């Protein structure tokens, strides 16, 4: 107890820009994780989990010294050995480091990897912008073919469409590093001759990286951007041909896209194809849509006529990074990938009232009366789990009433009851929760009897040991571990 004179200690609170993901939110996260795993398995991507902390130079050399991410937003510090380390602001650099470090070049190419987890950027917190946020990303290393670009864009686009989210695919080509250099010079000359019309912050940005002016929010800069040189006019022939092929693939796939010559992305490692997925935002005041009964599987990704693509809060983005592996000390290796922000994706699902498919709850509740019965019921619980039933319990409760209340709340179909009498007789009681009828069975008959009854309800058990209990819903356990 603190002495009266001592000031009470402040309760520690969340840091600004960080958030807890509480149990109520978890169904959305589970849904996203399941969707990501399903897409990964369909397209044969293998999961990779990388450290959250890396040598800071990895990001400086890949994302770029003069980008906002490295210059302003990276969490960098010296560790106890004096090494300069950084919390990962993005996933591609780590994947490339791992590709080189583990000699993945010697595996059959392309190497297709995916990841999901937290990333850190000391950004100004606002709606859809956090200092710790989650991304999932897909990377294909060791293949230069334009079909890879189209396939990755198709994956990103259809993930949103399958969830019932209308989005806009914005596409551009950044050309070869030489073409990019020429373009940056042209952009620099253009803005330099109009320097007096630039706001101070953008005049400074012009020195460091003229590309950053293209996504300036300042109206004066935006007005100048309208007339600024476009990268398409600086593309080298090979990049041009590559881009034409990518677009042909997209046309063949009937995937709508917007050619956006101003899309340059905020990371330096891109060459050739670059793309972003933008949400559609209405100019009109928001009216909550009443499509709450829609299942995500049935929902259609149709945009409202008043909605327009919005560059703010892009849902995801990616592109080719054909020079990054070499840049970081590996052999020349073409690569392409994309990442999607999970908080922003979930916000879209919520904004559009898209109800997500939920995991099945428990079918059986185990209730007990008395200490001896409690011991027995713990064993019965284990037997039911091993037989593949979804089981719930509330072992610490004493009376039957609170346990039955819990069973009703969970909407189980049957409750197995074990009391003093059942213990003595080696029997159990099965209560049908709908009719309220209770019948006694030999303990050995419990499993076949429950199987028979549940199959009448069309419920199938999992076959065997990894069967889920209720307090740990399907998938959550493993996925949670992957995330942490
Ligand atoms: P990025 O565009 O920097 O790309 O980030 C991808 C997505 O992460 C964004 O579109 C957004 O949804 C989400 N995101 C970024 N910052 C925040 C934030 N502060 N708060 C919430 N969400 C955020 C990359 O990170 C590249 N590594 C993508 C890539 C993969 N390129 C090739 N492969």
Short mmCIF file of C-alpha atoms and ligand atoms in Angstrom, two decimals:
data_model
loop_
_atom_site.label_atom_id
_atom_site.label_comp_id
_atom_site.label_asym_id
_atom_site.label_seq_id
_atom_site.Cartn_x
_atom_site.Cartn_y
_atom_site.Cartn_z
CA UNK A 1 0.00 0.00 0.00
CA UNK A 2 1.43 3.43 -0.82
CA UNK A 3 1.89 5.84 2.12
CA UNK A 4 -0.70 8.60 2.24
CA UNK A 5 1.85 11.25 1.32
CA UNK A 6 2.94 9.39 -1.82
CA UNK A 7 1.31 10.42 -5.07
CA UNK A 8 -0.77 7.59 -6.51
CA UNK A 9 1.02 6.06 -9.49
CA UNK A 10 -0.56 6.65 -12.87
CA UNK A 11 -2.00 3.53 -14.46
CA UNK A 12 0.13 2.70 -17.49
CA UNK A 13 -1.68 3.37 -20.74
CA UNK A 14 -1.38 2.48 -24.38
CA UNK A 15 1.19 4.46 -26.33
CA UNK A 16 -0.17 6.89 -28.90
CA UNK A 17 -0.74 5.22 -32.25
CA UNK A 18 -0.85 1.72 -30.72
CA UNK A 19 -3.94 -0.35 -30.16
CA UNK A 20 -5.15 -3.49 -28.44
CA UNK A 21 -7.02 -6.05 -30.47
CA UNK A 22 -9.69 -7.16 -28.04
CA UNK A 23 -11.61 -10.46 -28.18
CA UNK A 24 -14.63 -8.82 -29.85
CA UNK A 25 -12.43 -7.80 -32.78
CA UNK A 26 -10.83 -11.20 -33.17
CA UNK A 27 -13.43 -12.70 -35.56
CA UNK A 28 -12.38 -10.08 -38.15
CA UNK A 29 -8.70 -10.90 -37.64
CA UNK A 30 -9.38 -14.63 -37.80
CA UNK A 31 -11.31 -14.10 -41.01
CA UNK A 32 -8.45 -12.13 -42.59
CA UNK A 33 -5.86 -14.68 -41.47
CA UNK A 34 -7.93 -17.55 -42.84
CA UNK A 35 -8.43 -15.72 -46.15
CA UNK A 36 -4.69 -15.00 -46.42
CA UNK A 37 -3.79 -18.64 -45.68
CA UNK A 38 -6.36 -19.86 -48.22
CA UNK A 39 -5.03 -17.55 -50.96
CA UNK A 40 -1.45 -18.54 -50.10
CA UNK A 41 -2.27 -22.21 -50.42
CA UNK A 42 -4.21 -21.72 -53.69
CA UNK A 43 -1.27 -19.90 -55.25
CA UNK A 44 1.44 -22.08 -53.61
CA UNK A 45 3.09 -19.48 -51.38
CA UNK A 46 5.07 -20.62 -48.34
CA UNK A 47 4.91 -18.80 -45.07
CA UNK A 48 7.94 -16.96 -43.71
CA UNK A 49 8.21 -15.35 -40.26
CA UNK A 50 11.00 -12.86 -39.78
CA UNK A 51 12.28 -10.88 -36.80
CA UNK A 52 10.64 -7.58 -35.90
CA UNK A 53 14.05 -6.09 -35.18
CA UNK A 54 16.72 -5.86 -37.87
CA UNK A 55 19.95 -4.01 -38.54
CA UNK A 56 18.77 -0.48 -39.39
CA UNK A 57 21.00 -0.40 -42.48
CA UNK A 58 18.78 -3.05 -44.09
CA UNK A 59 15.93 -0.55 -44.38
CA UNK A 60 18.14 2.46 -45.10
CA UNK A 61 19.65 0.62 -48.08
CA UNK A 62 16.39 -0.84 -49.40
CA UNK A 63 13.50 1.50 -48.58
CA UNK A 64 15.82 4.48 -49.15
CA UNK A 65 17.62 7.04 -47.02
CA UNK A 66 15.52 9.93 -48.25
CA UNK A 67 12.07 8.38 -47.95
CA UNK A 68 9.57 9.45 -45.31
CA UNK A 69 9.61 5.93 -43.89
CA UNK A 70 13.35 5.94 -43.14
CA UNK A 71 13.85 9.63 -42.55
CA UNK A 72 10.91 10.33 -40.27
CA UNK A 73 9.05 7.20 -39.34
CA UNK A 74 11.49 4.46 -38.46
CA UNK A 75 11.90 3.38 -34.84
CA UNK A 76 15.70 3.32 -34.66
CA UNK A 77 17.81 2.89 -31.56
CA UNK A 78 21.11 1.58 -30.33
CA UNK A 79 20.93 -1.76 -28.58
CA UNK A 80 23.09 -2.58 -25.58
CA UNK A 81 26.00 -3.61 -27.79
CA UNK A 82 25.92 -0.27 -29.57
CA UNK A 83 24.46 -1.69 -32.77
CA UNK A 84 21.95 0.52 -34.60
CA UNK A 85 18.78 -1.51 -34.96
CA UNK A 86 15.28 -0.73 -36.25
CA UNK A 87 11.80 -2.10 -35.74
CA UNK A 88 10.78 -3.29 -39.18
CA UNK A 89 8.71 -0.62 -40.98
CA UNK A 90 7.82 -3.01 -43.81
CA UNK A 91 8.30 -6.63 -44.88
CA UNK A 92 10.02 -6.75 -48.27
CA UNK A 93 13.52 -5.82 -47.09
CA UNK A 94 13.52 -8.63 -44.49
CA UNK A 95 12.30 -11.16 -47.05
CA UNK A 96 15.12 -10.18 -49.42
CA UNK A 97 17.68 -10.39 -46.60
CA UNK A 98 16.42 -13.88 -45.74
CA UNK A 99 16.40 -14.92 -49.42
CA UNK A 100 20.09 -14.01 -49.68
CA UNK A 101 21.13 -15.22 -46.24
CA UNK A 102 19.54 -18.66 -46.63
CA UNK A 103 20.74 -19.21 -50.20
CA UNK A 104 17.19 -19.42 -51.56
CA UNK A 105 18.61 -18.70 -55.01
CA UNK A 106 19.59 -22.37 -55.06
CA UNK A 107 15.99 -23.49 -54.68
CA UNK A 108 13.67 -23.90 -57.67
CA UNK A 109 12.72 -20.39 -58.80
CA UNK A 110 10.54 -18.49 -58.29
CA UNK A 111 10.52 -18.61 -54.51
CA UNK A 112 7.04 -17.59 -53.37
CA UNK A 113 6.77 -16.37 -49.78
CA UNK A 114 4.07 -14.76 -47.68
CA UNK A 115 4.00 -13.17 -44.24
CA UNK A 116 1.59 -11.64 -41.78
CA UNK A 117 2.48 -9.67 -38.70
CA UNK A 118 3.12 -6.31 -37.06
CA UNK A 119 5.14 -3.45 -38.54
CA UNK A 120 6.14 -0.13 -37.00
CA UNK A 121 6.18 3.42 -38.32
CA UNK A 122 6.38 6.52 -36.17
CA UNK A 123 3.72 8.20 -38.26
CA UNK A 124 1.27 10.90 -37.14
CA UNK A 125 -1.59 8.82 -35.68
CA UNK A 126 -4.94 9.37 -37.38
CA UNK A 127 -7.80 7.29 -38.75
CA UNK A 128 -6.31 4.20 -40.43
CA UNK A 129 -2.77 5.21 -39.51
CA UNK A 130 -1.08 3.55 -36.55
CA UNK A 131 2.43 3.31 -35.20
CA UNK A 132 2.08 -0.43 -34.92
CA UNK A 133 -0.01 -1.88 -37.72
CA UNK A 134 -0.39 -5.28 -39.31
CA UNK A 135 0.29 -6.22 -42.89
CA UNK A 136 0.17 -9.38 -44.86
CA UNK A 137 2.35 -9.57 -47.92
CA UNK A 138 3.14 -11.86 -50.83
CA UNK A 139 6.55 -11.85 -52.53
CA UNK A 140 7.74 -13.72 -55.63
CA UNK A 141 11.53 -13.82 -56.04
CA UNK A 142 13.41 -15.10 -59.07
CA UNK A 143 10.99 -14.46 -61.93
CA UNK A 144 10.95 -11.47 -64.28
CA UNK A 145 7.97 -12.49 -66.39
CA UNK A 146 5.16 -9.91 -66.67
CA UNK A 147 2.63 -12.67 -65.93
CA UNK A 148 3.89 -12.59 -62.31
CA UNK A 149 3.00 -8.89 -62.06
CA UNK A 150 -0.49 -9.59 -63.37
CA UNK A 151 -0.97 -12.61 -61.13
CA UNK A 152 0.00 -10.67 -58.00
CA UNK A 153 -2.31 -7.81 -58.91
CA UNK A 154 -5.08 -10.30 -59.57
CA UNK A 155 -4.50 -11.89 -56.15
CA UNK A 156 -4.66 -8.53 -54.40
CA UNK A 157 -7.69 -7.36 -56.34
CA UNK A 158 -9.71 -10.57 -56.01
CA UNK A 159 -9.04 -10.84 -52.28
CA UNK A 160 -10.98 -7.60 -51.87
CA UNK A 161 -13.63 -8.58 -54.41
CA UNK A 162 -14.15 -11.96 -52.69
CA UNK A 163 -14.71 -10.16 -49.41
CA UNK A 164 -17.33 -7.97 -51.04
CA UNK A 165 -15.16 -4.83 -51.08
CA UNK A 166 -15.15 -2.65 -54.19
CA UNK A 167 -11.70 -1.14 -54.70
CA UNK A 168 -9.72 0.62 -57.37
CA UNK A 169 -6.53 -0.88 -58.77
CA UNK A 170 -4.12 1.94 -59.66
CA UNK A 171 -1.26 0.92 -61.93
CA UNK A 172 1.92 2.54 -63.22
CA UNK A 173 5.37 1.65 -64.46
CA UNK A 174 8.49 3.23 -62.97
CA UNK A 175 10.84 1.89 -65.65
CA UNK A 176 14.50 1.00 -65.24
CA UNK A 177 16.67 2.77 -62.64
CA UNK A 178 18.18 4.87 -65.48
CA UNK A 179 14.74 5.89 -66.76
CA UNK A 180 13.78 6.76 -63.22
CA UNK A 181 16.93 8.84 -62.80
CA UNK A 182 16.15 10.78 -66.02
CA UNK A 183 12.60 11.30 -64.86
CA UNK A 184 13.68 12.52 -61.42
CA UNK A 185 15.97 15.02 -63.13
CA UNK A 186 13.16 16.27 -65.37
CA UNK A 187 10.88 16.55 -62.35
CA UNK A 188 13.55 18.41 -60.41
CA UNK A 189 14.07 20.90 -63.27
CA UNK A 190 10.32 21.39 -63.63
CA UNK A 191 9.73 22.15 -59.95
CA UNK A 192 12.95 24.14 -59.58
CA UNK A 193 11.78 26.62 -62.20
CA UNK A 194 8.55 26.99 -60.18
CA UNK A 195 10.20 26.96 -56.76
CA UNK A 196 8.60 30.23 -55.73
CA UNK A 197 5.14 28.68 -55.96
CA UNK A 198 6.10 25.76 -53.72
CA UNK A 199 5.29 25.72 -50.00
CA UNK A 200 8.42 25.68 -47.83
CA UNK A 201 8.16 22.02 -46.87
CA UNK A 202 7.91 20.91 -50.49
CA UNK A 203 10.77 23.20 -51.55
CA UNK A 204 12.90 21.26 -49.05
CA UNK A 205 11.58 17.93 -50.29
CA UNK A 206 12.55 18.93 -53.80
CA UNK A 207 16.22 18.86 -52.85
CA UNK A 208 16.04 15.45 -51.22
CA UNK A 209 13.61 13.58 -53.45
CA UNK A 210 11.47 15.29 -56.12
CA UNK A 211 9.27 12.16 -56.41
CA UNK A 212 7.86 12.95 -52.99
CA UNK A 213 6.26 16.08 -54.37
CA UNK A 214 3.94 13.97 -56.49
CA UNK A 215 1.98 12.86 -53.44
CA UNK A 216 2.19 16.16 -51.59
CA UNK A 217 -1.09 17.10 -49.90
CA UNK A 218 -0.50 20.83 -50.37
CA UNK A 219 -2.94 22.38 -52.90
CA UNK A 220 -0.24 24.65 -54.42
CA UNK A 221 2.01 21.65 -55.10
CA UNK A 222 -0.92 19.58 -56.29
CA UNK A 223 -1.76 22.27 -58.85
CA UNK A 224 1.83 22.16 -60.16
CA UNK A 225 1.79 18.36 -60.23
CA UNK A 226 -1.01 18.45 -62.80
CA UNK A 227 1.37 19.86 -65.42
CA UNK A 228 4.51 18.04 -64.25
CA UNK A 229 6.37 15.61 -66.51
CA UNK A 230 5.03 12.04 -66.44
CA UNK A 231 7.16 8.96 -66.04
CA UNK A 232 5.58 7.20 -69.03
CA UNK A 233 7.45 9.63 -71.29
CA UNK A 234 10.77 8.50 -69.82
CA UNK A 235 10.26 4.73 -69.86
CA UNK A 236 12.95 2.66 -71.55
CA UNK A 237 11.82 0.39 -74.36
CA UNK A 238 12.11 -2.86 -72.38
CA UNK A 239 10.11 -1.52 -69.45
CA UNK A 240 7.54 -0.22 -71.88
CA UNK A 241 7.12 -3.63 -73.49
CA UNK A 242 6.98 -5.28 -70.08
CA UNK A 243 4.23 -2.90 -69.00
CA UNK A 244 2.20 -3.49 -72.16
CA UNK A 245 2.30 -7.24 -71.48
CA UNK A 246 1.23 -6.77 -67.86
CA UNK A 247 -1.76 -4.70 -68.99
CA UNK A 248 -2.66 -7.27 -71.66
CA UNK A 249 -2.80 -9.93 -68.95
CA UNK A 250 -5.02 -7.72 -66.78
CA UNK A 251 -7.33 -7.09 -69.74
CA UNK A 252 -7.51 -10.81 -70.42
CA UNK A 253 -8.43 -11.37 -66.76
CA UNK A 254 -11.10 -8.67 -66.99
CA UNK A 255 -9.61 -6.90 -64.02
CA UNK A 256 -10.44 -3.20 -64.13
CA UNK A 257 -7.54 -0.84 -63.47
CA UNK A 258 -6.71 2.84 -63.62
CA UNK A 259 -3.48 3.93 -65.31
CA UNK A 260 -2.03 6.40 -62.86
CA UNK A 261 1.11 8.14 -64.15
CA UNK A 262 1.62 9.88 -60.78
CA UNK A 263 1.80 6.70 -58.75
CA UNK A 264 5.44 6.41 -57.67
CA UNK A 265 5.13 4.73 -54.22
CA UNK A 266 6.94 5.92 -51.12
CA UNK A 267 9.73 3.32 -51.17
CA UNK A 268 12.85 3.55 -53.33
CA UNK A 269 13.31 -0.09 -54.31
CA UNK A 270 10.68 -0.25 -57.04
CA UNK A 271 11.35 -0.55 -60.75
CA UNK A 272 8.87 -1.20 -63.57
CA UNK A 273 5.39 -2.17 -62.37
CA UNK A 274 3.99 -0.37 -59.33
CA UNK A 275 0.43 -0.55 -58.07
CA UNK A 276 -1.85 0.42 -55.23
CA UNK A 277 -5.28 -0.66 -54.09
CA UNK A 278 -7.40 2.35 -53.17
CA UNK A 279 -10.67 2.33 -51.28
CA UNK A 280 -13.73 3.95 -52.82
CA UNK A 281 -14.99 6.87 -50.83
CA UNK A 282 -18.28 8.69 -51.18
CA UNK A 283 -18.47 12.48 -51.27
CA UNK A 284 -21.90 12.22 -49.72
CA UNK A 285 -22.46 11.96 -45.96
CA UNK A 286 -22.21 8.36 -44.83
CA UNK A 287 -25.48 6.42 -44.55
CA UNK A 288 -25.00 3.01 -42.96
CA UNK A 289 -26.02 0.37 -45.49
CA UNK A 290 -28.37 -2.32 -44.21
CA UNK A 291 -26.71 -5.37 -45.68
CA UNK A 292 -25.97 -6.93 -42.31
CA UNK A 293 -27.50 -10.24 -43.35
CA UNK A 294 -25.10 -10.52 -46.25
CA UNK A 295 -22.49 -13.21 -45.94
CA UNK A 296 -19.02 -12.24 -47.09
CA UNK A 297 -19.17 -15.06 -49.61
CA UNK A 298 -22.34 -13.71 -51.16
CA UNK A 299 -21.55 -10.03 -50.98
CA UNK A 300 -20.89 -8.33 -54.27
CA UNK A 301 -18.14 -5.78 -54.66
CA UNK A 302 -20.25 -3.16 -56.38
CA UNK A 303 -19.42 0.47 -55.85
CA UNK A 304 -22.00 3.12 -55.20
CA UNK A 305 -22.22 5.59 -58.12
CA UNK A 306 -21.23 8.42 -55.77
CA UNK A 307 -18.00 6.71 -54.76
CA UNK A 308 -14.58 7.65 -56.08
CA UNK A 309 -11.13 6.11 -55.57
CA UNK A 310 -9.26 7.84 -52.78
CA UNK A 311 -5.47 7.98 -52.51
CA UNK A 312 -5.76 8.61 -48.77
CA UNK A 313 -5.47 5.44 -46.72
CA UNK A 314 -4.45 3.13 -49.56
CA UNK A 315 -5.42 -0.39 -48.60
CA UNK A 316 -2.33 -1.95 -50.10
CA UNK A 317 0.41 -1.57 -52.61
CA UNK A 318 3.38 -3.19 -54.22
CA UNK A 319 5.46 -3.58 -57.31
CA UNK A 320 8.60 -4.97 -58.89
CA UNK A 321 11.93 -4.63 -57.17
CA UNK A 322 14.24 -6.22 -59.72
CA UNK A 323 17.41 -4.62 -58.34
CA UNK A 324 16.95 -4.98 -54.59
CA UNK A 325 18.46 -8.46 -54.14
CA UNK A 326 21.64 -7.33 -55.89
CA UNK A 327 21.61 -4.03 -54.03
CA UNK A 328 21.69 -5.96 -50.75
CA UNK A 329 24.58 -8.18 -51.84
CA UNK A 330 22.83 -11.10 -53.61
CA UNK A 331 22.91 -12.27 -57.20
CA UNK A 332 20.81 -10.30 -59.71
CA UNK A 333 17.25 -11.54 -59.04
CA UNK A 334 13.99 -10.14 -60.36
CA UNK A 335 11.21 -9.92 -57.81
CA UNK A 336 7.76 -8.54 -57.22
CA UNK A 337 5.33 -8.38 -54.33
CA UNK A 338 2.64 -6.50 -52.49
CA UNK A 339 1.37 -5.92 -48.97
CA UNK A 340 -2.03 -5.01 -47.54
CA UNK A 341 -2.75 -3.19 -44.29
CA UNK A 342 -5.02 -5.34 -42.13
CA UNK A 343 -6.48 -2.54 -39.95
CA UNK A 344 -7.51 -0.64 -43.08
CA UNK A 345 -8.97 -3.78 -44.64
CA UNK A 346 -11.00 -4.49 -41.49
CA UNK A 347 -12.15 -0.86 -41.34
CA UNK A 348 -13.50 -1.26 -44.87
CA UNK A 349 -15.34 -4.46 -43.92
CA UNK A 350 -16.92 -2.62 -41.00
CA UNK A 351 -17.68 0.53 -42.98
CA UNK A 352 -19.62 -1.53 -45.49
CA UNK A 353 -21.38 -3.60 -42.82
CA UNK A 354 -20.02 -6.78 -44.29
CA UNK A 355 -20.72 -9.59 -41.90
CA UNK A 356 -17.99 -12.14 -41.80
CA UNK A 357 -18.45 -15.90 -41.66
CA UNK A 358 -18.03 -16.98 -38.05
CA UNK A 359 -16.53 -20.21 -36.79
CA UNK A 360 -18.91 -22.83 -35.40
CA UNK A 361 -19.49 -22.71 -31.64
CA UNK A 362 -19.59 -25.68 -29.28
CA UNK A 363 -22.18 -28.45 -29.66
CA UNK A 364 -21.86 -30.01 -26.24
CA UNK A 365 -21.57 -28.69 -22.69
CA UNK A 366 -20.23 -30.77 -19.83
CA UNK A 367 -21.88 -29.97 -16.46
CA UNK A 368 -21.04 -31.48 -13.07
CA UNK A 369 -22.35 -31.54 -9.53
CA UNK A 370 -19.95 -32.04 -6.60
CA UNK A 371 -16.19 -32.39 -6.25
CA UNK A 372 -15.97 -36.04 -7.23
CA UNK A 373 -18.15 -35.47 -10.29
CA UNK A 374 -15.95 -32.51 -11.22
CA UNK A 375 -12.92 -34.82 -11.40
CA UNK A 376 -14.83 -37.25 -13.57
CA UNK A 377 -16.23 -34.54 -15.81
CA UNK A 378 -12.75 -33.22 -16.55
CA UNK A 379 -11.93 -36.68 -17.89
CA UNK A 380 -15.18 -36.83 -19.87
CA UNK A 381 -14.36 -33.43 -21.35
CA UNK A 382 -11.04 -34.83 -22.59
CA UNK A 383 -12.72 -37.91 -24.06
CA UNK A 384 -15.26 -35.80 -25.93
CA UNK A 385 -12.54 -33.52 -27.30
CA UNK A 386 -10.48 -36.49 -28.47
CA UNK A 387 -13.55 -37.89 -30.21
CA UNK A 388 -13.74 -34.65 -32.19
CA UNK A 389 -16.65 -32.84 -30.50
CA UNK A 390 -16.66 -29.09 -29.93
CA UNK A 391 -17.06 -28.98 -26.16
CA UNK A 392 -17.60 -26.26 -23.58
CA UNK A 393 -17.56 -26.34 -19.79
CA UNK A 394 -17.60 -24.19 -16.72
CA UNK A 395 -15.86 -26.46 -14.24
CA UNK A 396 -15.32 -23.92 -11.50
CA UNK A 397 -19.06 -23.29 -11.08
CA UNK A 398 -20.84 -25.22 -8.36
CA UNK A 399 -24.59 -25.28 -8.88
CA UNK A 400 -26.28 -26.79 -11.92
CA UNK A 401 -28.26 -23.61 -12.59
CA UNK A 402 -25.34 -21.31 -13.54
CA UNK A 403 -23.88 -24.10 -15.66
CA UNK A 404 -27.11 -24.56 -17.56
CA UNK A 405 -27.34 -20.80 -18.06
CA UNK A 406 -23.90 -20.89 -19.58
CA UNK A 407 -24.86 -23.85 -21.80
CA UNK A 408 -27.91 -21.92 -23.05
CA UNK A 409 -25.83 -18.84 -23.70
CA UNK A 410 -23.44 -20.87 -25.84
CA UNK A 411 -26.42 -22.40 -27.67
CA UNK A 412 -25.08 -25.95 -27.39
CA UNK A 413 -27.35 -28.72 -28.58
CA UNK A 414 -26.72 -31.19 -25.73
CA UNK A 415 -25.43 -31.07 -22.18
CA UNK A 416 -23.74 -34.05 -20.56
CA UNK A 417 -24.49 -33.97 -16.82
CA UNK A 418 -22.52 -35.91 -14.22
CA UNK A 419 -23.70 -35.92 -10.59
CA UNK A 420 -23.22 -38.11 -7.51
CA UNK A 421 -25.72 -40.73 -8.70
CA UNK A 422 -24.20 -40.97 -12.19
CA UNK A 423 -20.76 -41.42 -10.64
CA UNK A 424 -21.94 -44.39 -8.56
CA UNK A 425 -23.84 -45.99 -11.47
CA UNK A 426 -21.18 -45.34 -14.16
CA UNK A 427 -23.77 -43.47 -16.17
CA UNK A 428 -24.21 -39.98 -17.61
CA UNK A 429 -27.24 -37.82 -18.30
CA UNK A 430 -27.76 -36.31 -21.73
CA UNK A 431 -30.02 -33.29 -21.84
CA UNK A 432 -31.50 -32.16 -25.13
CA UNK A 433 -31.29 -28.39 -24.74
CA UNK A 434 -34.13 -27.68 -27.13
CA UNK A 435 -36.74 -30.06 -25.68
CA UNK A 436 -35.34 -30.13 -22.13
CA UNK A 437 -35.66 -33.95 -22.07
CA UNK A 438 -32.97 -35.74 -20.07
CA UNK A 439 -32.06 -39.41 -20.51
CA UNK A 440 -29.59 -41.66 -18.70
CA UNK A 441 -27.01 -43.73 -20.59
CA UNK A 442 -24.17 -46.05 -19.70
CA UNK A 443 -20.96 -44.01 -19.62
CA UNK A 444 -19.55 -46.20 -22.43
CA UNK A 445 -22.50 -45.34 -24.67
CA UNK A 446 -21.97 -41.56 -24.33
CA UNK A 447 -19.87 -41.04 -27.47
CA UNK A 448 -21.94 -43.14 -29.94
CA UNK A 449 -25.15 -41.67 -28.53
CA UNK A 450 -23.92 -38.08 -28.98
CA UNK A 451 -22.60 -38.89 -32.46
CA UNK A 452 -26.01 -40.27 -33.41
CA UNK A 453 -27.85 -37.27 -32.03
CA UNK A 454 -25.56 -34.66 -33.53
CA UNK A 455 -25.59 -36.28 -36.95
CA UNK A 456 -29.38 -35.80 -36.91
CA UNK A 457 -28.60 -32.07 -36.52
CA UNK A 458 -26.20 -32.31 -39.46
CA UNK A 459 -23.18 -31.69 -37.20
CA UNK A 460 -19.94 -33.44 -38.10
CA UNK A 461 -17.12 -33.97 -35.64
CA UNK A 462 -13.48 -33.37 -36.43
CA UNK A 463 -11.83 -36.72 -36.66
CA UNK A 464 -9.49 -36.90 -33.79
CA UNK A 465 -7.06 -35.41 -31.44
CA UNK A 466 -6.72 -31.84 -32.67
CA UNK A 467 -10.39 -31.24 -32.02
CA UNK A 468 -11.21 -27.78 -30.78
CA UNK A 469 -12.62 -26.84 -27.42
CA UNK A 470 -14.71 -23.83 -27.09
CA UNK A 471 -12.55 -21.53 -25.17
CA UNK A 472 -9.95 -21.92 -27.94
CA UNK A 473 -11.80 -21.56 -31.24
CA UNK A 474 -10.54 -23.32 -34.35
CA UNK A 475 -7.36 -21.86 -35.85
CA UNK A 476 -6.98 -19.11 -33.30
CA UNK A 477 -4.36 -20.94 -31.28
CA UNK A 478 -1.88 -21.53 -34.04
CA UNK A 479 -2.56 -18.29 -35.83
CA UNK A 480 -2.25 -16.27 -32.68
CA UNK A 481 1.16 -17.82 -32.09
CA UNK A 482 2.20 -16.95 -35.62
CA UNK A 483 1.20 -13.37 -35.01
CA UNK A 484 2.93 -12.95 -31.71
P1 LIG B 1 3.34 0.30 -48.18
O1 LIG B 1 2.54 0.94 -49.25
O2 LIG B 1 4.28 1.16 -47.44
O3 LIG B 1 4.11 -0.90 -48.89
O4 LIG B 1 2.38 -0.41 -47.14
C1 LIG B 1 1.39 -1.31 -47.56
C2 LIG B 1 0.12 -1.06 -46.80
O5 LIG B 1 0.34 -1.11 -45.39
C3 LIG B 1 -0.50 0.31 -47.02
O6 LIG B 1 -1.21 0.37 -48.23
C4 LIG B 1 -1.42 0.41 -45.81
O7 LIG B 1 -2.62 -0.31 -46.01
C5 LIG B 1 -0.62 -0.29 -44.74
N1 LIG B 1 0.04 0.72 -43.89
C6 LIG B 1 1.21 1.35 -44.12
N2 LIG B 1 1.48 2.20 -43.12
C7 LIG B 1 0.48 2.12 -42.23
C8 LIG B 1 0.17 2.74 -40.98
N3 LIG B 1 1.00 3.63 -40.42
N4 LIG B 1 -0.98 2.40 -40.34
C9 LIG B 1 -1.83 1.48 -40.88
N5 LIG B 1 -1.59 0.86 -42.06
C10 LIG B 1 -0.46 1.16 -42.73
C11 LIG B 1 4.98 -1.72 -48.26
O8 LIG B 1 5.10 -1.81 -47.07
C12 LIG B 1 5.73 -2.62 -49.22
N6 LIG B 1 6.63 -3.47 -48.43
C13 LIG B 1 4.76 -3.44 -50.03
C14 LIG B 1 5.44 -4.40 -50.95
C15 LIG B 1 5.57 -5.73 -50.79
N7 LIG B 1 6.06 -4.08 -52.06
C16 LIG B 1 6.57 -5.15 -52.60
N8 LIG B 1 6.29 -6.17 -51.81
#
